[in-house]
Coordinates of C-alpha atoms and ligand atoms in Angstrom, one line a residue:
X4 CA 0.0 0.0 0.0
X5 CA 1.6 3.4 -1.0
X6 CA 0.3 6.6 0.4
X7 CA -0.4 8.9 -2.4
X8 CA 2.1 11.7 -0.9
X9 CA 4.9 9.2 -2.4
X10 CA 3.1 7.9 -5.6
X11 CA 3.2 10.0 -8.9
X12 CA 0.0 11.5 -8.9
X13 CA -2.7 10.7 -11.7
X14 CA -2.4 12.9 -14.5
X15 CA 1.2 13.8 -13.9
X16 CA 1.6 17.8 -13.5
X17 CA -2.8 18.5 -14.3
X18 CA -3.0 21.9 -11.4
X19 CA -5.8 20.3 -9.6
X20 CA -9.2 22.5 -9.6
X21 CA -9.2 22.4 -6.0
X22 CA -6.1 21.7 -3.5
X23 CA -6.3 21.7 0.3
X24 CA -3.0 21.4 1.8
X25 CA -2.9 21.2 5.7
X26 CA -6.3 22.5 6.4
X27 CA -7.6 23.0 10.4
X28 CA -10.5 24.6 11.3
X29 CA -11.5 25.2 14.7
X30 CA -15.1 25.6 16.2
X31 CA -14.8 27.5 19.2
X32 CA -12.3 24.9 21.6
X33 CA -13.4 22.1 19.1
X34 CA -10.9 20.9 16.6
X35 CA -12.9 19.8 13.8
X36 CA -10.1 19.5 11.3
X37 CA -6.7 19.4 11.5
X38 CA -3.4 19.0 8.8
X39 CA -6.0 17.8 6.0
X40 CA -4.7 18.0 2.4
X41 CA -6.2 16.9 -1.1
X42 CA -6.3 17.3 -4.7
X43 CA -9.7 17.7 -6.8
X44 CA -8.6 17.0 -10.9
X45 CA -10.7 17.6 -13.8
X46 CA -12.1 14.2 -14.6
X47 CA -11.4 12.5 -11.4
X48 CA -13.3 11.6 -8.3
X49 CA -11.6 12.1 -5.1
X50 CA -13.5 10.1 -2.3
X51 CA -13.2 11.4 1.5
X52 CA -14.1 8.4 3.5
X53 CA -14.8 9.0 7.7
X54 CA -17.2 8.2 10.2
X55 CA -19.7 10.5 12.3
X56 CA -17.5 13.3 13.6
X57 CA -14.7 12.5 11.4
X58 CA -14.5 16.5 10.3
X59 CA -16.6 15.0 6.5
X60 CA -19.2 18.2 6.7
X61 CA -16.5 20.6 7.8
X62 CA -14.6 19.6 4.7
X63 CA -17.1 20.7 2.7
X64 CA -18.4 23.6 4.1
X65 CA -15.2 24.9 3.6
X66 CA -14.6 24.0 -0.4
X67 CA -18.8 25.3 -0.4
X68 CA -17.4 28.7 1.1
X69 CA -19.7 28.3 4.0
X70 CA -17.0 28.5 6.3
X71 CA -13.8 29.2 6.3
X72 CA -10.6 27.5 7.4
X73 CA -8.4 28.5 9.8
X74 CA -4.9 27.1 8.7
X75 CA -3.6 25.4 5.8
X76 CA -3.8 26.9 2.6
X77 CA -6.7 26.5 0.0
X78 CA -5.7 26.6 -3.5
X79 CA -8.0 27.0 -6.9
X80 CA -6.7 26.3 -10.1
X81 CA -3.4 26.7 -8.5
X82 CA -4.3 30.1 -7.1
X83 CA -4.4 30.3 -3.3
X84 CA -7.9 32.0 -2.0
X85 CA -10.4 32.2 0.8
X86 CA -14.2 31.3 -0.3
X87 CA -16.4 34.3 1.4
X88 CA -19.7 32.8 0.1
X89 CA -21.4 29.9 -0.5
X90 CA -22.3 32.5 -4.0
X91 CA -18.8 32.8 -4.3
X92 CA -18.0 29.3 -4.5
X93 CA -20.7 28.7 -6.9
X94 CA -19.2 31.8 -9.4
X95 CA -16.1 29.9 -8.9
X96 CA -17.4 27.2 -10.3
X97 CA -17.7 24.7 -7.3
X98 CA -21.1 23.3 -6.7
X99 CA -22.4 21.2 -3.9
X100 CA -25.1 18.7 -3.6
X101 CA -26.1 18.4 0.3
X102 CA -28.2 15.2 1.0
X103 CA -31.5 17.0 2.2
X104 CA -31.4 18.5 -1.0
X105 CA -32.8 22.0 -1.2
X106 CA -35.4 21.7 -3.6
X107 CA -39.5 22.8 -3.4
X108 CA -41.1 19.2 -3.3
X109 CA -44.5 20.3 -4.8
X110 CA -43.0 22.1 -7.6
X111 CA -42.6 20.1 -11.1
X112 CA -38.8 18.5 -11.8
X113 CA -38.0 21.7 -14.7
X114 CA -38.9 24.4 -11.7
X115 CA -36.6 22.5 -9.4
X116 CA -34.0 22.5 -12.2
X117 CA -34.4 26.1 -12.8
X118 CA -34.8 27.2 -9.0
X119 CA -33.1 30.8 -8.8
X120 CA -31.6 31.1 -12.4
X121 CA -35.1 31.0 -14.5
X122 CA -34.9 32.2 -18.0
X123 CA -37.2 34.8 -19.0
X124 CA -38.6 36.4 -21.9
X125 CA -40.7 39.4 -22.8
X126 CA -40.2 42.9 -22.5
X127 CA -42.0 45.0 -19.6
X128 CA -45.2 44.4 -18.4
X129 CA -45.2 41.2 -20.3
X130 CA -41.6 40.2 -19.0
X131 CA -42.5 36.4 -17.7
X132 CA -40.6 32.6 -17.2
X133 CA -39.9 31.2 -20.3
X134 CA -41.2 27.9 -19.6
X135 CA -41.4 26.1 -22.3
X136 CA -37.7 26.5 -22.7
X137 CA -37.4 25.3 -19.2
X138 CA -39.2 22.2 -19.7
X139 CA -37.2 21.3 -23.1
X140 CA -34.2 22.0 -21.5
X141 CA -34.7 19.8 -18.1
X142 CA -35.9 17.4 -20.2
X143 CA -32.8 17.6 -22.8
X144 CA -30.0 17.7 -20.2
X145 CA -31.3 15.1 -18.0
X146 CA -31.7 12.9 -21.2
X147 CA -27.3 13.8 -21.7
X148 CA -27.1 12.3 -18.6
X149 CA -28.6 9.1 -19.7
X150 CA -31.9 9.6 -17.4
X151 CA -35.4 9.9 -19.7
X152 CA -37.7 11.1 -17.3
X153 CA -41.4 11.1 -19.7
X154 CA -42.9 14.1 -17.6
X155 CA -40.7 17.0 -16.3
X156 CA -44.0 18.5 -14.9
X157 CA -44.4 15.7 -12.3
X158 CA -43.7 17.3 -8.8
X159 CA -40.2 16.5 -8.0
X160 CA -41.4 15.5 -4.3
X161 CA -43.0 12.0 -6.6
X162 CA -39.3 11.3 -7.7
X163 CA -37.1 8.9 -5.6
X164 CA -34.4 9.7 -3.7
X165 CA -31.8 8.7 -6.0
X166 CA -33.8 10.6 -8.9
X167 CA -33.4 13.1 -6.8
X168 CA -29.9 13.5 -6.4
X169 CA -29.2 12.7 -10.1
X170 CA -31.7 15.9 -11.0
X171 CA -29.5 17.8 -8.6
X172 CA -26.2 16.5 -10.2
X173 CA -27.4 17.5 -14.0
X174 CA -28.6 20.7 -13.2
X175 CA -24.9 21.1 -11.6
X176 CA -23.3 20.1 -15.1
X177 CA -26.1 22.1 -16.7
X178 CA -25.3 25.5 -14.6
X179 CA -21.4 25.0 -16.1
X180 CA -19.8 23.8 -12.6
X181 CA -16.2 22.6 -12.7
X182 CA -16.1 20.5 -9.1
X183 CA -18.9 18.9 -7.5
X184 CA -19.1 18.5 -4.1
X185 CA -21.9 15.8 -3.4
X186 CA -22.7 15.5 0.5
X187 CA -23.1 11.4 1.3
X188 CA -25.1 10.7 -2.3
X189 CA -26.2 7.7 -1.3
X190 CA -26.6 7.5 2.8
X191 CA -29.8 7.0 2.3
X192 CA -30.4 4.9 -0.6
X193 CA -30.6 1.2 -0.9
X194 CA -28.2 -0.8 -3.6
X195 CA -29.9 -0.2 -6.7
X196 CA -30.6 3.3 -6.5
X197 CA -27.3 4.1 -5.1
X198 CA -25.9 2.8 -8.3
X199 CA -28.1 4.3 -10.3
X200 CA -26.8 7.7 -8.8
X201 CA -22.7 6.3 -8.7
X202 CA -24.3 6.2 -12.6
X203 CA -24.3 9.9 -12.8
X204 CA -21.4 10.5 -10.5
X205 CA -19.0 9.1 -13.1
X206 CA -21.1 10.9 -15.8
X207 CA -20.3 14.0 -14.7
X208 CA -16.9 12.4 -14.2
X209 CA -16.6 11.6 -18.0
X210 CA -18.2 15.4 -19.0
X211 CA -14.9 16.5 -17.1
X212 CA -15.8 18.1 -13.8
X213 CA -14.2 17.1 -10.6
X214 CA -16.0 15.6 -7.9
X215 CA -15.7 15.6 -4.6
X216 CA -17.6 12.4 -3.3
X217 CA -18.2 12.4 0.3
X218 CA -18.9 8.5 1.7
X219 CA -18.8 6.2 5.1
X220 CA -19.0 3.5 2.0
X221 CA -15.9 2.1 0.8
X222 CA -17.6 0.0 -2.0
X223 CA -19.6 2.9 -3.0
X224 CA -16.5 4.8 -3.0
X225 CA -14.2 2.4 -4.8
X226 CA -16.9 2.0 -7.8
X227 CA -15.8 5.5 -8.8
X228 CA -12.7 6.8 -6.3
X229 CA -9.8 7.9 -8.3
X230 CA -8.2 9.2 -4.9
X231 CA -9.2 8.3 -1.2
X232 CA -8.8 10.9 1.7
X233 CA -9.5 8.3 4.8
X234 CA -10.5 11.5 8.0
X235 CA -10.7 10.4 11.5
X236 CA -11.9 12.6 14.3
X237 CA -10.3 15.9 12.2
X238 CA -7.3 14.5 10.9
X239 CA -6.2 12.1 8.4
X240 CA -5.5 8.7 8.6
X241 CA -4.5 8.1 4.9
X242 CA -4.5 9.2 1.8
X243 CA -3.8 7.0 -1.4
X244 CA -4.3 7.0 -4.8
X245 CA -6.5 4.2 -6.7
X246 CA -3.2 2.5 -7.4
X247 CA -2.2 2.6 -3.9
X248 CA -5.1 0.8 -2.4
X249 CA -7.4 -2.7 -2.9
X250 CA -10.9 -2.6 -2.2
X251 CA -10.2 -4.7 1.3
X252 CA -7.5 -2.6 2.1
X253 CA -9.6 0.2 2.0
X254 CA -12.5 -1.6 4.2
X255 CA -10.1 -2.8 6.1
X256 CA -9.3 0.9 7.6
X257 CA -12.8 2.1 7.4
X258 CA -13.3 -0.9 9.6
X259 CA -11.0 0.2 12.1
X260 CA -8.7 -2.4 11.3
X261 CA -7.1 -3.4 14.5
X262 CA -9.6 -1.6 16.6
X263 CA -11.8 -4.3 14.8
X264 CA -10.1 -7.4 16.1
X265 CA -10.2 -5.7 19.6
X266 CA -13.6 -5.6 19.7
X267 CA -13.8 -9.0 18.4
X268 CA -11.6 -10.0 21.3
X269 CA -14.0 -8.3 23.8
X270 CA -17.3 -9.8 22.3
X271 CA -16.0 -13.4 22.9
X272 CA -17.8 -15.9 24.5
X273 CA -16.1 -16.3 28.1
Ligands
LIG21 P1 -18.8 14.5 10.0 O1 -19.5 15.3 8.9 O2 -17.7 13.7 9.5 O3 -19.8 13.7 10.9 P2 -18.3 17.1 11.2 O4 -17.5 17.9 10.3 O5 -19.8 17.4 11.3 O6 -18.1 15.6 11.0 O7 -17.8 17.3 12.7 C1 -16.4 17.2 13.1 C2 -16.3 17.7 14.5 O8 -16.5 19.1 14.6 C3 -17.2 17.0 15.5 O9 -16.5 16.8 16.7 C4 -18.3 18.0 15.7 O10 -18.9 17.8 16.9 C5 -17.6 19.3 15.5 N1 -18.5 20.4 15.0 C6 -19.0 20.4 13.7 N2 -19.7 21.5 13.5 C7 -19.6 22.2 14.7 C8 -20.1 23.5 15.1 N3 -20.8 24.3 14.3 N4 -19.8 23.9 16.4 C9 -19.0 23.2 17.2 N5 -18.5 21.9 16.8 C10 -18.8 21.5 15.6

């Protein structure tokens, strides 16, 4: 097993869209995240794999430009910056599916798609949403992502969850992101949905965006990983590239590994 920091990365000298290099952030006298690095490329998925209260959510609130960090040194497109907006990130190009995604349930799938950026058309009084565009348009760049929904008008809320989150990935890709953040994609979802949505993940993979793919699920995470960032209670407990790690190996440390055969130990029989 080779940690990433020694391998030759993917790509060979690509400047990654995103790079965190020793990242902390502090909440008050709580260390959420400490020394975290890692590299987002165009065309690659770069896992982060942790438990509850392994710092996962802080990562991404601070690529979203919800917060910010407080050491370490975050780098886009090779230019070091500080994300002052959630807006900002977005004009930056980085977009973030959270897992209670924000859309209107009641409204149909194109209003969902369009929430916030409609296209309108008309001059003055008779200025209005263009919404027959909207509807071709849902319906066309869902279609490019390989899902044929027959009736954009259904409310989204009638969509499964794994619908859901593929809506919210093509309208991403539609919106011209460059890195997608999703938030635990498939927590929620049983096996064949989640691999319905890893579907669209390496779509958007294969359209050239970089994804940030945020997992407690190795297999899930090894369908699409490129890179692996393994996070434990803030800091990191490995970091490899596809290469670098097998499957097991990489269950193996989500696991807990020795901490693992400890508690096997303990649960005994006497
Ligand atoms: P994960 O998403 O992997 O479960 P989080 O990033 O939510 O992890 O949390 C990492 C650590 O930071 C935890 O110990 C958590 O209690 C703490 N934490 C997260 N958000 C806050 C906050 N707003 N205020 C104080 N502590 C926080």
């Amino acid at each position: 097993m080779t940690q990433s920091e020694n391998a030759a990365p993917r790509g060979g000298s690509r400047t990654p869209l995103v790079e965190l290099s020793g990242v902390s952030k502090n909440y008050g006298n709580v260390r959420a995240l400490e020394g975290v690095s890692l590299e987002v490329y165009a065309g690659d998925v770069t896992c982060v794999l942790g438990d509850n209260g392994a710092g996962k959510s802080t990562l991404i609130k601070i690529i979203a430009g919800l917060h910010q960090h407080d050491g370490g040194t975050l780098a886009l497109g090779g230019e070091e910056t500080r994300l002052s907006s959630p807006r900002e990130a977005l004009d930056r190009g980085i977009a973030t599916v959270y897992q209670d995604l924000a859309v209107v349930p009641l409204m149909p799938v194109w209003r969902n798609f369009f929430l916030g950026s409609e296209p309108r058309k008309g001059r003055g009084p008779f200025r209005r949403m263009d919404v027959e565009h909207m509807r071709r348009t849902t319906h066309a760049e869902l279609l490019r992502m390989g899902i044929d929904l027959r009736d954009v008008d259904q409310p989204i809320g009638t969509l499964s969850g794994g619908e859901r989150q593929c809506v919210a990935i093509a309208r991403a890709v539609h919106f011209g992101a460059k890195v997608l953040v999703l938030d635990e994609p498939t927590a929620a979802l049983g096996v064949k949905q989640s691999g319905v949505v890893l579907k669209y993940v390496a779509a958007a993979r294969d359209q050239g965006l970089g994804v940030v793919l945020i997992t407690h699920n190795p297999h899930h995470a090894y369908l699409v990983g490129d890179r692996f960032v393994l996070l434990k209670r803030g800091t990191m407990t490995g970091a490899y590239t596809r290469e670098g790690i097998t499957l097991d190996e990489l269950t193996g440390q989500m696991a807990g590994g020795n901490e693992l055969d400890d508690l096997r130990h303990e649960l005994r029989r006497r």
